[in-house]
Short mmCIF file of C-alpha atoms in Angstrom, two decimals:
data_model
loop_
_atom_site.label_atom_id
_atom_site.label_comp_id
_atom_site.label_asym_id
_atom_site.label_seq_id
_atom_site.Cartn_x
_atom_site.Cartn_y
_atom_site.Cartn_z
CA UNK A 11 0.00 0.00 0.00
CA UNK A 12 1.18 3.13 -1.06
CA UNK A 13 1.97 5.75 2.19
CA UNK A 14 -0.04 8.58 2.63
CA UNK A 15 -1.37 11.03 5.18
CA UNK A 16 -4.44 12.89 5.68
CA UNK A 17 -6.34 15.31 8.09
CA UNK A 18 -9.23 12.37 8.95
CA UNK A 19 -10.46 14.64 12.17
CA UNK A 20 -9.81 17.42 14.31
CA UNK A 21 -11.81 16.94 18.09
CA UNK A 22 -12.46 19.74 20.20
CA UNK A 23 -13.06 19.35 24.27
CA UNK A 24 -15.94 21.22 25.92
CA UNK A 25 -17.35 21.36 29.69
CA UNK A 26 -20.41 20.35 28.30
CA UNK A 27 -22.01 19.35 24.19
CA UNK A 28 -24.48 21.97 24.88
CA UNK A 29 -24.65 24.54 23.32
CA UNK A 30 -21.43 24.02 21.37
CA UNK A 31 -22.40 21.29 19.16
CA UNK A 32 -25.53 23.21 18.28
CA UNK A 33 -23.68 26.21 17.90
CA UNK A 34 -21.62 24.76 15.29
CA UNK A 35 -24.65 23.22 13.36
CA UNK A 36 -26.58 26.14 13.75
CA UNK A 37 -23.91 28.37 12.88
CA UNK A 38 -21.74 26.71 9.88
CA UNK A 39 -24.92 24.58 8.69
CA UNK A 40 -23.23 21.34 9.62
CA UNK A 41 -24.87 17.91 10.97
CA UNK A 42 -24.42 15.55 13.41
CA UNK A 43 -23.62 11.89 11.90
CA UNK A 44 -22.64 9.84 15.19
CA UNK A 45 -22.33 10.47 18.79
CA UNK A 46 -20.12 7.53 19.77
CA UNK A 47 -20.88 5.27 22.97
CA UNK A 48 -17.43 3.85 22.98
CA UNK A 49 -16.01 7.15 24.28
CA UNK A 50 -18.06 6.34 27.49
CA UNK A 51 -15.46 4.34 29.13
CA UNK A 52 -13.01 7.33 28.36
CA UNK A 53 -15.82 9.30 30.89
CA UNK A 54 -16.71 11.06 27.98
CA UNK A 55 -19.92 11.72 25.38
CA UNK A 56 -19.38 12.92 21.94
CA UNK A 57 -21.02 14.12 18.83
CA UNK A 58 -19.41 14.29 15.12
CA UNK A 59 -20.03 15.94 11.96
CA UNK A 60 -18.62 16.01 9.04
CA UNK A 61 -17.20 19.36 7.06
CA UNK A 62 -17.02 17.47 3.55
CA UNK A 63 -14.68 14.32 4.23
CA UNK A 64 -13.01 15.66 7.60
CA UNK A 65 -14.98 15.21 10.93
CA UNK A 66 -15.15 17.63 13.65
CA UNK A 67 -15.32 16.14 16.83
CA UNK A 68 -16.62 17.35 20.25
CA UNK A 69 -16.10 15.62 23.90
CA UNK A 70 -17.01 16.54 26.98
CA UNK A 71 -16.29 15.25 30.46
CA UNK A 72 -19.25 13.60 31.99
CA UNK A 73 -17.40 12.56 35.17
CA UNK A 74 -14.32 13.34 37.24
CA UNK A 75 -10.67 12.28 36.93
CA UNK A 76 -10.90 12.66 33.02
CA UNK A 77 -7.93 13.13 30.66
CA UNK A 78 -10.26 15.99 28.57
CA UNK A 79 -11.21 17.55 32.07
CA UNK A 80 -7.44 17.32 33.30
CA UNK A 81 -7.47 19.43 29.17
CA UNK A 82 -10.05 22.16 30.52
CA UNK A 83 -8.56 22.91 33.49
CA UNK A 84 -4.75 23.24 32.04
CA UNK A 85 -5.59 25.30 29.28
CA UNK A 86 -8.97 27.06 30.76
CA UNK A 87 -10.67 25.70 27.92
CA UNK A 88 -8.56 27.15 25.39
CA UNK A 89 -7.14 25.39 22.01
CA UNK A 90 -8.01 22.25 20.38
CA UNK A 91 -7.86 18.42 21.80
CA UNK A 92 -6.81 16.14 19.46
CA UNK A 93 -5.39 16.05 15.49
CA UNK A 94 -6.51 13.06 14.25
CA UNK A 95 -4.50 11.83 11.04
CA UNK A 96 -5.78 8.44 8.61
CA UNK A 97 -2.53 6.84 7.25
CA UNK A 98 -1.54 3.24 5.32
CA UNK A 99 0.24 2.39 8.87
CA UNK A 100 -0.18 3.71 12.25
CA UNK A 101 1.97 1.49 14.07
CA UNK A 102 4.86 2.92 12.10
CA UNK A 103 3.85 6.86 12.64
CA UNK A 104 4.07 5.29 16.80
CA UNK A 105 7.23 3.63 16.24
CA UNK A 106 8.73 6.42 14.84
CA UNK A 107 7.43 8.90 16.86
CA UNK A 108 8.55 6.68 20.42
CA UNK A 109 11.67 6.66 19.13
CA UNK A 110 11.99 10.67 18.86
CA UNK A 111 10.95 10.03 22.43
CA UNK A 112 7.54 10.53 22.05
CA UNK A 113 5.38 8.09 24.09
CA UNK A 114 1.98 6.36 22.71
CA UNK A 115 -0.83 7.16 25.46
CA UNK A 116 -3.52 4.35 24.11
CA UNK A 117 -4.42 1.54 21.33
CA UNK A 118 -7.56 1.59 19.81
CA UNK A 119 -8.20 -1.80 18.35
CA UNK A 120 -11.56 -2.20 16.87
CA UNK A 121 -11.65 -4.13 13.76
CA UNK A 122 -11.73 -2.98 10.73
CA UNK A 123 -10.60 0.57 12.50
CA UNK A 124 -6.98 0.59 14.47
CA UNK A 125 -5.74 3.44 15.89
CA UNK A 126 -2.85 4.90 17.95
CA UNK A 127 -2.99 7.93 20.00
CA UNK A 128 0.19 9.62 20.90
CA UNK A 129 0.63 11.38 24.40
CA UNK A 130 -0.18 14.90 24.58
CA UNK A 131 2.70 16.33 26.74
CA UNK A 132 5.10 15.03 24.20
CA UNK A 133 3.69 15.62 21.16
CA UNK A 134 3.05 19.40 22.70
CA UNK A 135 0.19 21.68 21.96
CA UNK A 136 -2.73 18.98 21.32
CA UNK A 137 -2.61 15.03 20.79
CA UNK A 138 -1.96 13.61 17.70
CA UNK A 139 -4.10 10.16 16.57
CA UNK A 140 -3.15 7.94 14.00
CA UNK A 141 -5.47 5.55 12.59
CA UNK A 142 -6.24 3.65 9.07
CA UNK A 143 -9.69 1.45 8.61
CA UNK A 144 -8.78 -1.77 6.65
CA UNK A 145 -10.58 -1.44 3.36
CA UNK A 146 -11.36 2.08 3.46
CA UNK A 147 -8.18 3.73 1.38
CA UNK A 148 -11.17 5.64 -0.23
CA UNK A 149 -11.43 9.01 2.05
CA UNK A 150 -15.19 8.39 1.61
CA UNK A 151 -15.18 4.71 2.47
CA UNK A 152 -16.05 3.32 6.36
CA UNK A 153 -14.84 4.98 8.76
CA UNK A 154 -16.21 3.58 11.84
CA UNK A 155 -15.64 6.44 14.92
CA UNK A 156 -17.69 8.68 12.54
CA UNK A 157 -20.85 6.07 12.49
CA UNK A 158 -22.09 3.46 9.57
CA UNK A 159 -23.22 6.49 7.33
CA UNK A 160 -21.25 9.56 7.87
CA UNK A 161 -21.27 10.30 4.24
CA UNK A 162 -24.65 10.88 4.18
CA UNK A 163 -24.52 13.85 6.40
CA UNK A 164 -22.07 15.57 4.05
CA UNK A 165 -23.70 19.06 3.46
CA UNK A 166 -21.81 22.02 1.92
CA UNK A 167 -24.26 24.66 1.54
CA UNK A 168 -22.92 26.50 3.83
CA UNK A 169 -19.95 25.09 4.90
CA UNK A 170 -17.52 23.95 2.00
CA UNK A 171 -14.36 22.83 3.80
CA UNK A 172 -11.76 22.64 6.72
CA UNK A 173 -8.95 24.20 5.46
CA UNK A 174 -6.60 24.73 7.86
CA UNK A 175 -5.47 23.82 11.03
CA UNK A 176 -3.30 26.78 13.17
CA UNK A 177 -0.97 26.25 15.96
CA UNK A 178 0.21 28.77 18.48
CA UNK A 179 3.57 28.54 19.86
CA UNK A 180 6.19 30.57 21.34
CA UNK A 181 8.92 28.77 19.11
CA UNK A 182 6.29 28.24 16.10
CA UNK A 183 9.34 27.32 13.76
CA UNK A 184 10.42 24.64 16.34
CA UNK A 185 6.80 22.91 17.13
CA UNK A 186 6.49 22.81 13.39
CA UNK A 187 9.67 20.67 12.83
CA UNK A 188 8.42 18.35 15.69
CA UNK A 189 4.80 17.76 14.63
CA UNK A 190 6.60 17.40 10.99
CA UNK A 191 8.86 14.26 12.35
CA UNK A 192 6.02 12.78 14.37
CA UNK A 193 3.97 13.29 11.27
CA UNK A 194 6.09 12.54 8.42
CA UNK A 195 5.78 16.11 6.35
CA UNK A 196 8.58 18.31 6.02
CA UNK A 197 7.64 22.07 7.09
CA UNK A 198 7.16 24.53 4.14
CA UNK A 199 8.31 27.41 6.68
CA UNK A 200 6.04 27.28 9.44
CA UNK A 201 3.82 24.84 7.48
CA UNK A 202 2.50 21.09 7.26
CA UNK A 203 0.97 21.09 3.65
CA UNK A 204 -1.23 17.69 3.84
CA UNK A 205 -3.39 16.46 0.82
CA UNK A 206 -6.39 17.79 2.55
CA UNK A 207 -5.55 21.00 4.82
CA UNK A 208 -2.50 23.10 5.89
CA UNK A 209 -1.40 22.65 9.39
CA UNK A 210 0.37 26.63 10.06
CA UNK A 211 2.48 27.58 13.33
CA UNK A 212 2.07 31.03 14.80
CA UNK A 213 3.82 32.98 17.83
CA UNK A 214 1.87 32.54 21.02
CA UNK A 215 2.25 32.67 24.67
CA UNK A 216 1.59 29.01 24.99
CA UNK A 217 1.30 25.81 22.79
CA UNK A 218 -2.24 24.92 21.84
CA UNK A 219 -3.91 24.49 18.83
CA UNK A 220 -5.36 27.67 18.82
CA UNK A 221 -7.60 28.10 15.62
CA UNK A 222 -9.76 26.16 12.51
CA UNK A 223 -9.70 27.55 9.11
CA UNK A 224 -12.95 27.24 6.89
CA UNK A 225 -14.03 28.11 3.21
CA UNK A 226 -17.55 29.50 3.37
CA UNK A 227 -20.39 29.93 0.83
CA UNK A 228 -21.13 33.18 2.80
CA UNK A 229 -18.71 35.00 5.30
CA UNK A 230 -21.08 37.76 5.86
CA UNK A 231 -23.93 35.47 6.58
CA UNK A 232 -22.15 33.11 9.01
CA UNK A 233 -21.11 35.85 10.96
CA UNK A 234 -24.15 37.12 11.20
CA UNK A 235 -25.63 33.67 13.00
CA UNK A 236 -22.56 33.56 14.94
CA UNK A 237 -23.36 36.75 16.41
CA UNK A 238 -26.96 36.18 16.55
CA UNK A 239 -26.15 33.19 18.80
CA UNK A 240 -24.14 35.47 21.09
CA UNK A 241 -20.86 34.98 20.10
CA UNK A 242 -18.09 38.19 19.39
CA UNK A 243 -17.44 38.39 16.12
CA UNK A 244 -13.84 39.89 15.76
CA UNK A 245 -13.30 40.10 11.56
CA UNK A 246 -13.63 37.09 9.95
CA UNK A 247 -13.53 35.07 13.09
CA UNK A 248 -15.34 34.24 16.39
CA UNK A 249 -14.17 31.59 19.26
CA UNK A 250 -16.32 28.40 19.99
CA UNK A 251 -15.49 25.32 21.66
CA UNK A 252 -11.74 26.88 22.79
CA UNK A 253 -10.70 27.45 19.32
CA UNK A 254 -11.14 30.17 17.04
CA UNK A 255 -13.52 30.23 13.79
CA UNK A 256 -11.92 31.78 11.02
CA UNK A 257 -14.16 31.72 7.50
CA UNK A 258 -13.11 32.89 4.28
#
C-alpha cells in the first residue's frame, strides 16, 4: 500500500455538548452523523459531523478524573484536543514517533478501525491520533468512529471545507519541525501542507492548537448567525469550543 497522510479529524473538548455542538450546526450549517458510545469508558460523550470528508469532533467530560477535564482545566478551555491523522500504517507513525521520544498514550483496536494515539505532553500543543480502517483507502469509504453512514450527512451549503489547522507557539518554527517528524511532512516554513488541509504555526504565549480555518459559501452570513447566537465576532472570526472560527 502506497503511504499517505491525511487530516481524517480534528476533536475539540468542551465542559459540556451543549450549546457548542448546536452552535456549530446552527452556525456553519453542519450535521451531526454519530455520537459515539465507545467514548463512554473514556468518561466522555461525543457528537461528530462532518465538514465534507473531515470530521469535527466534540467531547465533553461527563465525570471526574478525566484526561479531557485534566485538558479544561490546564488550558482554561482554550485550544483544540486532538489532530486526528488516517494513514496506510499507524503502528509505524508510533514507532517512529517513540523513538523521537515521544510516548503512545492508548491503542484503539476495533476491527476494521486501528488506531494509535500519541501522548499529549510530548507531542506538545494537542494530541496527535493515528489511525487507518482496513478497506477504506477511499477518504469516503467506512470509517467507523464517525458512524455506519457519515457520508450521508455531508452538506456544503454552507460550509464547504476545513482548510486549515493553526498552531500557536512561542517557538512556532520549532513545534512545526516536531509535529513534521512525528507526522512525516517536512515544514514549508512554518507549514505542514497535507493532501487535505494546511497545518500553520504562529507565535503565542503558549502551545495549543489555537484556531480552525474554513471556506464559506457566505462570510457575511455566518457571521451574522454567529453573532446572533451570542458569540463576538472579531473580523472574519469568532471563538467556539476553545478554538477560534476563522471563515473565508
Amino acid at each position: 500500500m502506497a503511504p499517505y497522510m491525511r487530516l481524517r479529524q480534528i476533536c475539540l473538548v468542551a465542559p459540556q455538548l451543549a450549546p457548542v455542538v448546536s452552535d456549530i450546526a446552527e452556525i456553519m450549517g453542519l450535521t451531526v452523523c454519530y455520537r459515539d458510545g465507545n467514548v463512554a469508558k473514556y468518561g466522555l460523550e461525543n457528537a461528530l459531523l462532518p465538514v465534507d470528508t473531515i470530521l469535527l469532533e466534540v467531547v465533553a467530560p461527563f465525570k471526574g478524573g478525566t484526561t479531557a477535564g485534566r485538558f479544561i482545566e490546564k488550558t482554561g478551555g482554550r485550544g483544540g484536543y486532538m489532530a486526528i491523522f488516517c494513514c496506510n500504517d499507524p503502528d509505524d507513525r508510533g514507532r517512529n514517533a517513540n523513538a523521537m521520544g515521544v510516548r503512545t498514550a492508548n491503542v484503539i483496536d476495533h476491527a476494521p478501525y486501528h488506531g494509535v494515539q500519541l501522548h499529549p505532553r510530548d507531542c506538545r500543543a494537542a494530541f496527535i491520533e493515528f489511525n487507518h480502517t482496513e478497506g477504506s483507502d477511499d477518504i469516503l469509504g467506512p470509517y467507523p468512529p464517525a458512524g455506519p453512514d457519515w457520508q450521508q450527512f455531508i452538506c456544503k451549503d454552507v460550509t464547504q471545507a476545513l482548510t486549515a489547522v493553526e498552531m500557536q507557539s512561542p517557538d512556532p518554527q520549532g513545534l512545526a519541525e516536531h509535529w513534521g517528524k512525528i507526522i512525516g511532512v517536512a515544514p514549508s516554513g512554518a507549514e505542514l501542507k497535507l493532501p487535505n488541509a494546511t497545518f500553520r504555526f504562529v507565535k503565542g504565549a503558549s502551545e495549543i492548537m489555537s484556531a480552525l480555518e474554513f471556506r464559506v459559501t457566505d462570510v457575511a452570513r455566518m457571521l451574522h448567525v454567529a453573532r446572533e447566537r451570542g458569540h463576538a465576532v472579531a473580523g472574519n472570526e469568532f471563538l467556539l469550543g476553545g478554538v477560534t472560527f476563522r471563515v473565508s
